[in-house]
Tab-separated table of C-alpha atoms in Angstrom:
chain	number	residue	atom	x	y	z
A	1	MET	CA	-34.002	-10.925	0.395
A	2	ASP	CA	-33.818	-7.281	0.385
A	3	GLY	CA	-34.931	-5.422	3.303
A	4	THR	CA	-37.560	-2.653	3.468
A	5	SER	CA	-38.842	-0.343	6.086
A	6	LYS	CA	-41.728	2.432	6.211
A	7	MET	CA	-41.095	5.939	6.484
A	8	ALA	CA	-43.825	8.382	5.890
A	9	GLY	CA	-46.064	5.867	4.429
A	10	LEU	CA	-43.746	4.819	1.830
A	11	ALA	CA	-41.813	1.534	1.503
A	12	ARG	CA	-38.343	2.380	1.298
A	13	PRO	CA	-35.366	-0.688	0.952
A	14	ASP	CA	-32.813	-0.676	3.950
A	15	PHE	CA	-30.729	-2.299	1.149
A	16	HIS	CA	-31.036	-3.473	-2.356
A	17	ARG	CA	-29.131	-4.776	-5.192
A	18	PHE	CA	-28.242	-2.168	-7.883
A	19	HIS	CA	-26.435	-4.140	-10.539
A	20	GLN	CA	-25.751	-2.201	-14.170
A	21	GLY	CA	-22.891	-2.302	-16.323
A	22	GLU	CA	-19.955	-4.903	-17.034
A	23	LYS	CA	-17.491	-6.255	-14.481
A	24	VAL	CA	-13.923	-5.020	-14.776
A	25	LEU	CA	-11.469	-6.375	-12.274
A	26	PRO	CA	-7.830	-6.236	-12.057
A	27	PHE	CA	-7.280	-9.690	-12.185
A	28	ALA	CA	-8.912	-12.945	-13.641
A	29	ASP	CA	-11.594	-14.705	-11.920
A	30	ALA	CA	-9.366	-17.631	-11.017
A	31	GLU	CA	-7.264	-15.252	-8.990
A	32	TYR	CA	-10.048	-14.169	-6.721
A	33	GLU	CA	-11.201	-17.895	-6.340
A	34	ALA	CA	-7.726	-18.670	-5.252
A	35	ARG	CA	-7.413	-16.047	-2.592
A	36	LEU	CA	-10.940	-16.907	-1.211
A	37	ALA	CA	-9.918	-20.410	-1.252
A	38	GLY	CA	-7.187	-19.233	1.077
A	39	LEU	CA	-9.341	-17.311	3.430
A	40	ARG	CA	-11.870	-20.015	3.797
A	41	ALA	CA	-9.190	-22.529	4.669
A	42	ILE	CA	-8.355	-19.639	7.565
A	43	MET	CA	-12.128	-19.903	8.337
A	44	ALA	CA	-12.311	-23.726	8.486
A	45	ASP	CA	-9.282	-23.867	10.761
A	46	GLU	CA	-10.746	-21.200	13.416
A	47	GLY	CA	-14.312	-22.342	12.994
A	48	ILE	CA	-15.718	-19.409	11.605
A	49	ASP	CA	-18.843	-19.181	9.558
A	50	ALA	CA	-18.796	-15.718	7.873
A	51	VAL	CA	-15.800	-13.154	7.814
A	52	VAL	CA	-16.713	-9.537	7.855
A	53	LEU	CA	-14.239	-7.506	6.062
A	54	THR	CA	-13.848	-3.851	6.624
A	55	SER	CA	-10.704	-2.655	5.671
A	56	MET	CA	-9.688	-1.106	2.302
A	57	HIS	CA	-6.796	-3.557	1.798
A	58	ASN	CA	-8.583	-6.880	2.611
A	59	VAL	CA	-11.917	-6.045	0.579
A	60	ALA	CA	-9.656	-5.037	-2.219
A	61	TYR	CA	-7.651	-8.022	-2.124
A	62	TYR	CA	-10.425	-10.309	-1.918
A	63	SER	CA	-12.939	-8.832	-4.079
A	64	GLY	CA	-11.032	-6.138	-6.513
A	65	PHE	CA	-13.183	-3.154	-5.001
A	66	LEU	CA	-11.222	-0.309	-3.386
A	67	TYR	CA	-13.874	1.573	-1.653
A	68	CYS	CA	-13.893	5.312	-1.089
A	69	ALA	CA	-15.528	5.654	2.427
A	70	PHE	CA	-16.102	9.402	3.039
A	71	GLY	CA	-17.312	8.592	6.307
A	72	ARG	CA	-19.352	5.521	5.572
A	73	PRO	CA	-18.777	1.952	6.180
A	74	TYR	CA	-17.923	-0.801	3.643
A	75	ALA	CA	-17.625	-4.531	3.852
A	76	GLN	CA	-17.104	-7.828	2.204
A	77	VAL	CA	-18.723	-10.855	3.829
A	78	VAL	CA	-17.300	-14.039	2.776
A	79	THR	CA	-18.943	-17.269	3.692
A	80	ALA	CA	-18.306	-20.946	2.606
A	81	THR	CA	-20.304	-20.232	-0.388
A	82	GLU	CA	-20.788	-16.555	-0.968
A	83	THR	CA	-18.628	-13.492	-1.448
A	84	VAL	CA	-20.664	-10.187	-1.071
A	85	THR	CA	-19.138	-6.445	-1.076
A	86	PHE	CA	-21.549	-3.955	0.969
A	87	SER	CA	-21.640	-0.103	-0.394
A	88	ALA	CA	-23.451	2.960	0.332
A	89	GLY	CA	-26.288	4.224	-1.887
A	90	ILE	CA	-24.056	6.966	-2.973
A	91	ASP	CA	-21.857	4.886	-5.227
A	92	ALA	CA	-24.732	3.240	-7.280
A	93	ALA	CA	-23.641	0.394	-9.375
A	94	GLN	CA	-19.832	1.146	-9.506
A	95	PRO	CA	-18.813	-1.187	-6.414
A	96	TRP	CA	-20.774	-4.115	-8.201
A	97	ARG	CA	-18.816	-3.416	-11.437
A	98	ARG	CA	-15.467	-3.703	-9.735
A	99	SER	CA	-16.031	-6.443	-7.189
A	100	TYR	CA	-15.750	-10.134	-7.820
A	101	GLY	CA	-18.987	-11.834	-6.565
A	102	ASP	CA	-21.859	-10.063	-5.450
A	103	ASN	CA	-22.820	-6.642	-3.975
A	104	ILE	CA	-25.468	-5.165	-1.780
A	105	THR	CA	-26.286	-1.453	-1.497
A	106	TYR	CA	-27.545	-0.361	1.891
A	107	THR	CA	-29.663	3.075	2.172
A	108	ASP	CA	-29.615	5.913	4.429
A	109	TRP	CA	-33.168	5.604	5.234
A	110	GLN	CA	-32.619	4.756	8.904
A	111	ARG	CA	-29.698	4.204	10.692
A	112	ASN	CA	-27.273	0.970	10.690
A	113	ASN	CA	-28.803	-0.322	7.421
A	114	TYR	CA	-25.293	-1.360	6.721
A	115	TRP	CA	-25.556	-3.903	9.440
A	116	ARG	CA	-28.988	-5.033	8.528
A	117	ALA	CA	-27.607	-5.523	4.993
A	118	ILE	CA	-24.623	-7.802	6.295
A	119	LEU	CA	-27.131	-9.641	8.736
A	120	SER	CA	-28.909	-10.469	5.606
A	121	VAL	CA	-25.939	-12.560	4.131
A	122	THR	CA	-24.250	-13.812	7.781
A	123	GLY	CA	-27.644	-14.754	9.402
A	124	PRO	CA	-27.786	-14.357	13.152
A	125	GLY	CA	-26.039	-16.416	15.966
A	126	LYS	CA	-22.873	-17.440	13.762
A	127	ALA	CA	-19.223	-17.585	14.223
A	128	ILE	CA	-17.772	-14.066	12.807
A	129	GLY	CA	-14.415	-13.385	11.719
A	130	PHE	CA	-13.525	-9.867	11.875
A	131	GLU	CA	-10.399	-7.562	11.142
A	132	GLY	CA	-9.171	-6.446	14.987
A	133	ASP	CA	-6.521	-4.042	13.715
A	134	HIS	CA	-9.309	-2.156	11.551
A	135	ILE	CA	-12.894	-2.130	12.692
A	136	SER	CA	-13.741	0.758	15.297
A	137	ILE	CA	-14.960	0.165	18.873
A	138	ALA	CA	-18.063	1.367	17.706
A	139	GLN	CA	-18.503	-0.718	14.559
A	140	LYS	CA	-17.738	-3.637	16.753
A	141	ALA	CA	-20.387	-3.123	19.129
A	142	LEU	CA	-22.754	-3.068	16.188
A	143	LEU	CA	-21.399	-6.119	14.991
A	144	ASP	CA	-22.176	-7.983	18.494
A	145	ASP	CA	-25.612	-6.228	18.635
A	146	PHE	CA	-26.955	-7.029	15.086
A	147	LEU	CA	-25.184	-10.253	14.183
A	148	ALA	CA	-25.231	-11.544	17.774
A	149	PRO	CA	-22.529	-13.980	16.961
A	150	SER	CA	-22.104	-17.396	18.814
A	151	LYS	CA	-18.328	-16.193	18.865
A	152	THR	CA	-16.123	-13.515	17.403
A	153	VAL	CA	-12.523	-14.303	16.014
A	154	ASP	CA	-9.974	-11.720	15.077
A	155	ILE	CA	-8.466	-12.864	11.861
A	156	ALA	CA	-6.598	-9.713	10.894
A	157	LEU	CA	-3.087	-11.545	11.412
A	158	ALA	CA	-4.184	-14.749	9.408
A	159	THR	CA	-5.278	-12.587	6.467
A	160	MET	CA	-2.025	-10.534	6.443
A	161	THR	CA	0.037	-13.601	6.369
A	162	GLN	CA	-1.658	-14.772	3.461
A	163	ARG	CA	-1.016	-11.511	1.634
A	164	PHE	CA	2.670	-11.890	2.234
A	165	HIS	CA	2.956	-14.499	-0.402
A	166	LYS	CA	2.225	-12.946	-4.158
A	167	SER	CA	0.742	-14.867	-6.998
A	168	PRO	CA	2.234	-14.761	-10.398
A	169	ALA	CA	-0.535	-12.432	-11.232
A	170	GLU	CA	0.346	-10.101	-8.386
A	171	LEU	CA	4.013	-10.341	-9.361
A	172	ALA	CA	3.448	-9.509	-12.713
A	173	LEU	CA	1.356	-6.213	-11.765
A	174	ILE	CA	4.149	-5.275	-9.289
A	175	ARG	CA	6.810	-5.451	-11.829
A	176	VAL	CA	4.544	-3.255	-13.978
A	177	GLY	CA	4.265	-0.934	-11.264
A	178	ALA	CA	7.932	-0.601	-10.404
A	179	ALA	CA	8.539	0.315	-14.478
A	180	VAL	CA	5.775	2.942	-14.046
A	181	ALA	CA	7.793	4.272	-11.060
A	182	ASP	CA	10.684	4.524	-12.766
A	183	VAL	CA	8.950	6.501	-15.427
A	184	GLY	CA	8.081	9.117	-12.864
A	185	GLY	CA	11.827	9.254	-11.651
A	186	TYR	CA	12.914	10.104	-15.129
A	187	ALA	CA	10.357	12.704	-15.555
A	188	ILE	CA	11.574	14.345	-12.192
A	189	ARG	CA	14.990	14.124	-13.032
A	190	ASP	CA	14.591	15.902	-16.056
A	191	ALA	CA	12.490	18.676	-14.361
A	192	ILE	CA	15.261	19.304	-11.742
A	193	LYS	CA	16.946	22.534	-11.978
A	194	ALA	CA	17.680	25.591	-9.827
A	195	GLY	CA	14.986	28.061	-9.234
A	196	VAL	CA	11.873	25.713	-9.716
A	197	ARG	CA	9.685	24.695	-7.110
A	198	GLU	CA	9.312	21.294	-5.438
A	199	ILE	CA	5.653	21.281	-6.575
A	200	ASP	CA	6.392	21.861	-10.191
A	201	VAL	CA	8.985	18.819	-10.156
A	202	ALA	CA	6.404	16.784	-8.310
A	203	MET	CA	3.676	17.271	-10.878
A	204	ALA	CA	5.922	16.201	-13.604
A	205	GLY	CA	6.546	12.904	-12.199
A	206	ARG	CA	2.944	12.451	-11.153
A	207	ASP	CA	1.711	13.401	-14.686
A	208	ALA	CA	4.180	11.100	-16.306
A	209	MET	CA	3.297	8.031	-14.039
A	210	GLU	CA	-0.681	8.487	-14.672
A	211	LEU	CA	-0.392	8.752	-18.266
A	212	GLU	CA	1.915	5.588	-18.178
A	213	ILE	CA	-0.610	3.742	-16.022
A	214	ALA	CA	-3.531	4.775	-18.686
A	215	ARG	CA	-1.723	3.739	-21.238
A	216	ARG	CA	-0.946	0.053	-19.824
A	217	PHE	CA	-4.199	-0.448	-18.309
A	218	PRO	CA	-6.949	1.580	-20.423
A	219	ASP	CA	-9.679	-0.258	-18.387
A	220	ALA	CA	-8.487	0.675	-14.871
A	221	GLU	CA	-9.674	3.248	-12.495
A	222	TYR	CA	-7.106	5.870	-12.022
A	223	ARG	CA	-6.618	7.181	-8.418
A	224	ASP	CA	-3.939	8.053	-5.878
A	225	THR	CA	-0.810	7.933	-7.790
A	226	TRP	CA	1.246	10.678	-5.963
A	227	VAL	CA	4.965	12.035	-5.506
A	228	TRP	CA	6.821	13.293	-2.701
A	229	PHE	CA	9.503	15.365	-3.867
A	230	GLN	CA	11.893	17.069	-1.149
A	231	SER	CA	14.730	19.526	-1.107
A	232	GLY	CA	17.076	20.923	1.619
A	233	ILE	CA	15.740	20.813	5.049
A	234	ASN	CA	12.561	18.968	3.787
A	235	THR	CA	14.361	15.894	3.040
A	236	ASP	CA	14.681	15.096	6.792
A	237	GLY	CA	11.586	12.997	6.957
A	238	ALA	CA	10.722	10.364	4.613
A	239	HIS	CA	7.020	11.098	4.550
A	240	ASN	CA	7.322	14.950	4.385
A	241	PRO	CA	4.603	16.682	1.871
A	242	VAL	CA	5.486	18.578	-1.232
A	243	THR	CA	5.959	22.448	-0.666
A	244	GLY	CA	6.788	25.569	-2.832
A	245	ARG	CA	10.391	25.646	-1.699
A	246	VAL	CA	12.529	26.637	-4.799
A	247	LEU	CA	15.550	24.358	-5.610
A	248	GLN	CA	18.992	25.840	-4.940
A	249	ARG	CA	22.438	24.832	-6.204
A	250	GLY	CA	24.003	22.229	-4.045
A	251	ASP	CA	20.602	21.477	-2.495
A	252	ILE	CA	20.185	17.530	-1.457
A	253	LEU	CA	16.796	16.062	-2.930
A	254	SER	CA	14.442	13.193	-2.346
A	255	LEU	CA	12.875	11.908	-5.150
A	256	ASN	CA	9.957	9.800	-4.330
A	257	THR	CA	7.423	8.032	-6.939
A	258	PHE	CA	4.325	6.286	-5.798
A	259	PRO	CA	2.153	4.550	-8.704
A	260	MET	CA	-1.017	3.017	-7.673
A	261	ILE	CA	-2.589	0.499	-9.988
A	262	SER	CA	-5.741	-1.032	-8.860
A	263	GLY	CA	-4.918	-0.662	-5.136
A	264	TYR	CA	-1.223	-2.054	-5.620
A	265	TYR	CA	1.394	0.374	-4.313
A	266	THR	CA	4.837	0.594	-5.887
A	267	ALA	CA	7.720	2.855	-5.001
A	268	LEU	CA	10.966	4.397	-6.335
A	269	GLU	CA	13.252	6.576	-3.735
A	270	ARG	CA	16.426	8.303	-4.510
A	271	THR	CA	18.848	10.956	-3.297
A	272	LEU	CA	20.089	13.240	-5.765
A	273	PHE	CA	21.745	16.829	-5.866
A	274	VAL	CA	21.235	20.050	-7.810
A	275	GLU	CA	24.317	20.693	-9.968
A	276	THR	CA	27.175	19.929	-7.176
A	277	VAL	CA	27.686	17.913	-4.116
A	278	ASP	CA	29.974	18.929	-1.181
A	279	ASP	CA	32.601	16.676	0.470
A	280	ALA	CA	31.031	15.935	3.392
A	281	SER	CA	27.548	15.148	1.842
A	282	LEU	CA	29.064	12.938	-0.717
A	283	ALA	CA	30.725	10.619	1.798
A	284	ILE	CA	27.483	9.991	3.700
A	285	TRP	CA	25.746	9.540	0.205
A	286	GLU	CA	28.355	7.030	-0.463
A	287	ALA	CA	28.085	5.334	2.824
A	288	ASN	CA	24.246	4.934	2.571
A	289	VAL	CA	24.668	3.430	-1.014
A	290	ALA	CA	26.876	0.927	0.268
A	291	ALA	CA	24.568	-0.104	3.121
A	292	HIS	CA	21.945	-0.217	0.690
A	293	GLU	CA	24.022	-2.266	-1.620
A	294	TYR	CA	24.819	-4.598	1.493
A	295	GLY	CA	21.349	-4.806	2.517
A	296	MET	CA	20.027	-6.041	-0.657
A	297	SER	CA	22.517	-8.743	-0.707
A	298	LEU	CA	21.149	-9.955	2.437
A	299	LEU	CA	17.489	-10.235	1.415
A	300	LYS	CA	17.340	-14.189	0.528
A	301	PRO	CA	15.002	-17.201	1.487
A	302	GLY	CA	15.843	-17.955	4.984
A	303	ALA	CA	17.078	-14.873	6.146
A	304	SER	CA	14.604	-13.375	8.997
A	305	CYS	CA	13.608	-9.595	8.654
A	306	GLY	CA	14.945	-8.904	12.019
A	307	GLU	CA	18.574	-10.638	11.335
A	308	VAL	CA	18.821	-8.571	8.000
A	309	ALA	CA	18.063	-5.171	10.323
A	310	HIS	CA	20.661	-6.245	12.681
A	311	ARG	CA	23.346	-6.776	10.055
A	312	VAL	CA	22.520	-3.369	8.248
A	313	ASN	CA	22.766	-1.803	11.814
A	314	GLU	CA	26.310	-3.236	12.545
A	315	PHE	CA	27.372	-1.882	8.851
A	316	PHE	CA	26.017	1.577	10.042
A	317	ASP	CA	27.891	1.186	13.666
A	318	GLU	CA	30.843	0.363	11.838
A	319	HIS	CA	30.674	3.835	9.886
A	320	ASP	CA	30.115	5.737	13.167
A	321	LEU	CA	26.313	6.559	11.255
A	322	LEU	CA	23.946	4.361	13.348
A	323	GLN	CA	22.785	7.059	15.236
A	324	TYR	CA	21.299	8.943	12.214
A	325	ARG	CA	19.019	5.925	11.195
A	326	THR	CA	15.463	6.627	12.382
A	327	PHE	CA	13.301	3.870	11.054
A	328	GLY	CA	13.441	-0.111	9.398
A	329	TYR	CA	14.914	-0.801	6.373
A	330	GLY	CA	12.221	-1.879	4.226
A	331	HIS	CA	8.831	-3.542	3.777
A	332	SER	CA	6.546	-5.861	1.981
A	333	PHE	CA	4.447	-4.542	-1.216
A	334	GLY	CA	0.849	-5.374	-2.676
A	335	VAL	CA	-2.296	-4.110	-1.800
A	336	LEU	CA	-1.299	-0.878	0.691
A	337	SER	CA	-1.037	2.664	0.312
A	338	HIS	CA	-0.221	5.794	2.396
A	339	TYR	CA	-3.825	5.783	3.822
A	340	TYR	CA	-4.690	2.113	4.053
A	341	GLY	CA	-2.967	-0.929	4.727
A	342	ARG	CA	0.384	-2.399	5.775
A	343	GLU	CA	1.670	-5.856	5.993
A	344	ALA	CA	3.660	-4.856	9.128
A	345	GLY	CA	4.724	-8.670	9.865
A	346	LEU	CA	7.054	-8.205	6.721
A	347	GLU	CA	9.145	-5.125	7.546
A	348	LEU	CA	12.973	-5.178	8.074
A	349	ARG	CA	13.005	-4.278	11.744
A	350	GLU	CA	14.471	-5.806	14.597
A	351	ASP	CA	11.721	-6.763	16.387
A	352	ILE	CA	9.983	-8.931	13.243
A	353	ASP	CA	11.114	-12.279	13.222
A	354	THR	CA	9.303	-13.333	10.037
A	355	VAL	CA	11.310	-15.640	7.465
A	356	LEU	CA	11.824	-14.542	4.045
A	357	GLU	CA	10.447	-16.929	1.573
A	358	PRO	CA	10.350	-17.213	-2.228
A	359	GLY	CA	7.404	-15.032	-3.809
A	360	MET	CA	7.718	-12.268	-1.149
A	361	VAL	CA	8.251	-8.776	-2.021
A	362	ILE	CA	10.297	-6.495	-0.063
A	363	SER	CA	11.951	-3.186	-0.415
A	364	MET	CA	15.385	-2.435	0.912
A	365	GLU	CA	15.525	1.246	1.726
A	366	PRO	CA	18.052	2.653	4.254
A	367	MET	CA	17.968	6.200	5.232
A	368	LEU	CA	20.230	8.454	7.250
A	369	THR	CA	19.125	12.022	8.577
A	370	ILE	CA	21.908	14.345	9.393
A	371	PRO	CA	20.651	17.587	11.420
A	372	GLU	CA	20.805	20.954	10.188
A	373	GLY	CA	24.015	22.553	11.159
A	374	GLN	CA	26.236	19.394	10.779
A	375	PRO	CA	28.120	18.673	7.839
A	376	GLY	CA	26.154	16.932	4.964
A	377	ALA	CA	22.784	17.826	6.670
A	378	GLY	CA	19.972	16.501	5.024
A	379	GLY	CA	18.021	13.067	4.446
A	380	TYR	CA	19.666	10.447	2.363
A	381	ARG	CA	17.591	7.356	1.006
A	382	GLU	CA	17.704	5.081	-1.686
A	383	HIS	CA	14.815	2.358	-2.439
A	384	ASP	CA	14.901	-0.919	-4.495
A	385	ILE	CA	11.896	-3.483	-4.694
A	386	LEU	CA	13.238	-6.874	-4.597
A	387	ILE	CA	11.142	-10.423	-5.324
A	388	ILE	CA	12.445	-13.398	-3.282
A	389	THR	CA	13.313	-15.935	-5.455
A	390	GLU	CA	14.389	-19.669	-4.719
A	391	ASP	CA	17.972	-18.706	-4.443
A	392	GLY	CA	18.390	-15.009	-3.774
A	393	ASN	CA	16.315	-12.009	-5.076
A	394	GLY	CA	15.303	-10.349	-8.155
A	395	ASN	CA	15.645	-6.354	-8.492
A	396	ILE	CA	12.699	-4.859	-10.391
A	397	THR	CA	13.764	-1.376	-9.808
A	398	GLY	CA	15.489	0.176	-12.903
A	399	PHE	CA	16.287	3.667	-11.954
A	400	PRO	CA	20.047	4.355	-10.964
A	401	TYR	CA	21.201	5.447	-7.754
A	402	GLY	CA	24.189	6.913	-6.520
A	403	PRO	CA	26.543	10.184	-7.123
A	404	GLN	CA	27.631	8.853	-10.808
A	405	HIS	CA	24.064	9.415	-11.751
A	406	ASN	CA	22.101	11.650	-9.636
A	407	VAL	CA	24.230	14.858	-9.284
A	408	ILE	CA	21.807	16.933	-11.788
A	409	ALA	CA	23.587	19.621	-13.867
C-alpha cells in the first residue's frame, strides 16, 4: 500500500505510484526475466529474501532504467516474485516508462520516505542483499534502521560476475555501439587539421555519433555520448578532458569516441599525427601497434586476465618500453560509463585471475606515455573491442589503426 503522513493538517503521501504513458525498454521482456532469474538464483544460494540495488549500473542492468540521481537516492528491489524501481517525485512517470516491472515514487514531504517506500516492498526483518561497493555508510545505516534486516549480504561481486557474460541481445547492442564509435572516429578524422581547436574536433565526433544513435534507435533516450580528443602534451593521460588547444603540424593526437546507448558503453581510441610524424615518434607508435596486435592474439577462451597482462609486459620489456606503460591493457564492456559502473574483475591487469570465456567482451588497449623533453614525447594508445568466441575472438572495431592510416594530411 502507498504510505501517507500528516503535514499542516493535510494528508500527503510518503510514496505513491504515478504511472502514465507506454513502457519503452532497450531489450525485450524476456531479456530482463533472464537477468532477474540469474539474480534470484544468487539470492537463493545466499538465503536472501530481497535485494536492494542502489547503483546506476545494476538498476539499469536488471530494470532498463538509468536514473539521474542529482543528489537523491534511487533503487531497485528484487524479491522472489517482484521487481520494483524507486524514484524521486521530480521525475514523475519517466522512471516507470523506462523500467521493467513496477515503479514507486517517493516524496519529499518528510525525510527518508525513500526507505519507507522500500520497506513497503521488502517488509521488516528480512535477509537483505546490498551492493557493498556502492551504498554509502550513511545509507547503509538507514537500511539497517528502517528495514531491521535479519542479516545483510553483500552481493556486489556476484552481480558483477553475472554481468561478465553477455546475452545475444547485449552482444547485438554492443556491436552497434562499436559501429557508432567508428562513425564518430571518421567524423573526427575529417575535422583534423592544423589551426583548429581540440573542442571543435571533439564536437564533430560527438554530433556524428548522436545523430547515428538517433537514426538507429528512434525510441531511445539520448544522453552521455562524448568524445575525448587530445593533442600534444594533452595526450599524456588517457582520460584528459578536451581543451581549446590549437592543433599544430607534427602534433601527436588521441582520438577517443564513446557512444552511450541505453547505458551501454563502447569505445574507439586511436593515435594520430597532424600532417607528419618524426622518426622517434614513429618507432614508438609502431611498437605500440605491435603490442596491440600481439595482445589481441592472446584474447581467447582459457586465458586469464593476469596471464595476458604479463605477456604484453614481456613484449614491452623486450623493446625497453615497459617503464612507459601506466595502466592495464583492457576491460569489460556492457552497462558502464565514466561516472558509473565497472566490471573490475574483468580487466587485463596482473592482479586479476578471471579466465576468459565465450560471450565475454573485452578491449585491448595498450598505452605508452613518453615524458615531455624526450624523443617521441606524448601518449600512444590503440583500442579495439573483442568478443570472446568458442575458439578465439571476434574484433568488432572497424576504424583502422597505425601510421599507414592515421597521419592526417
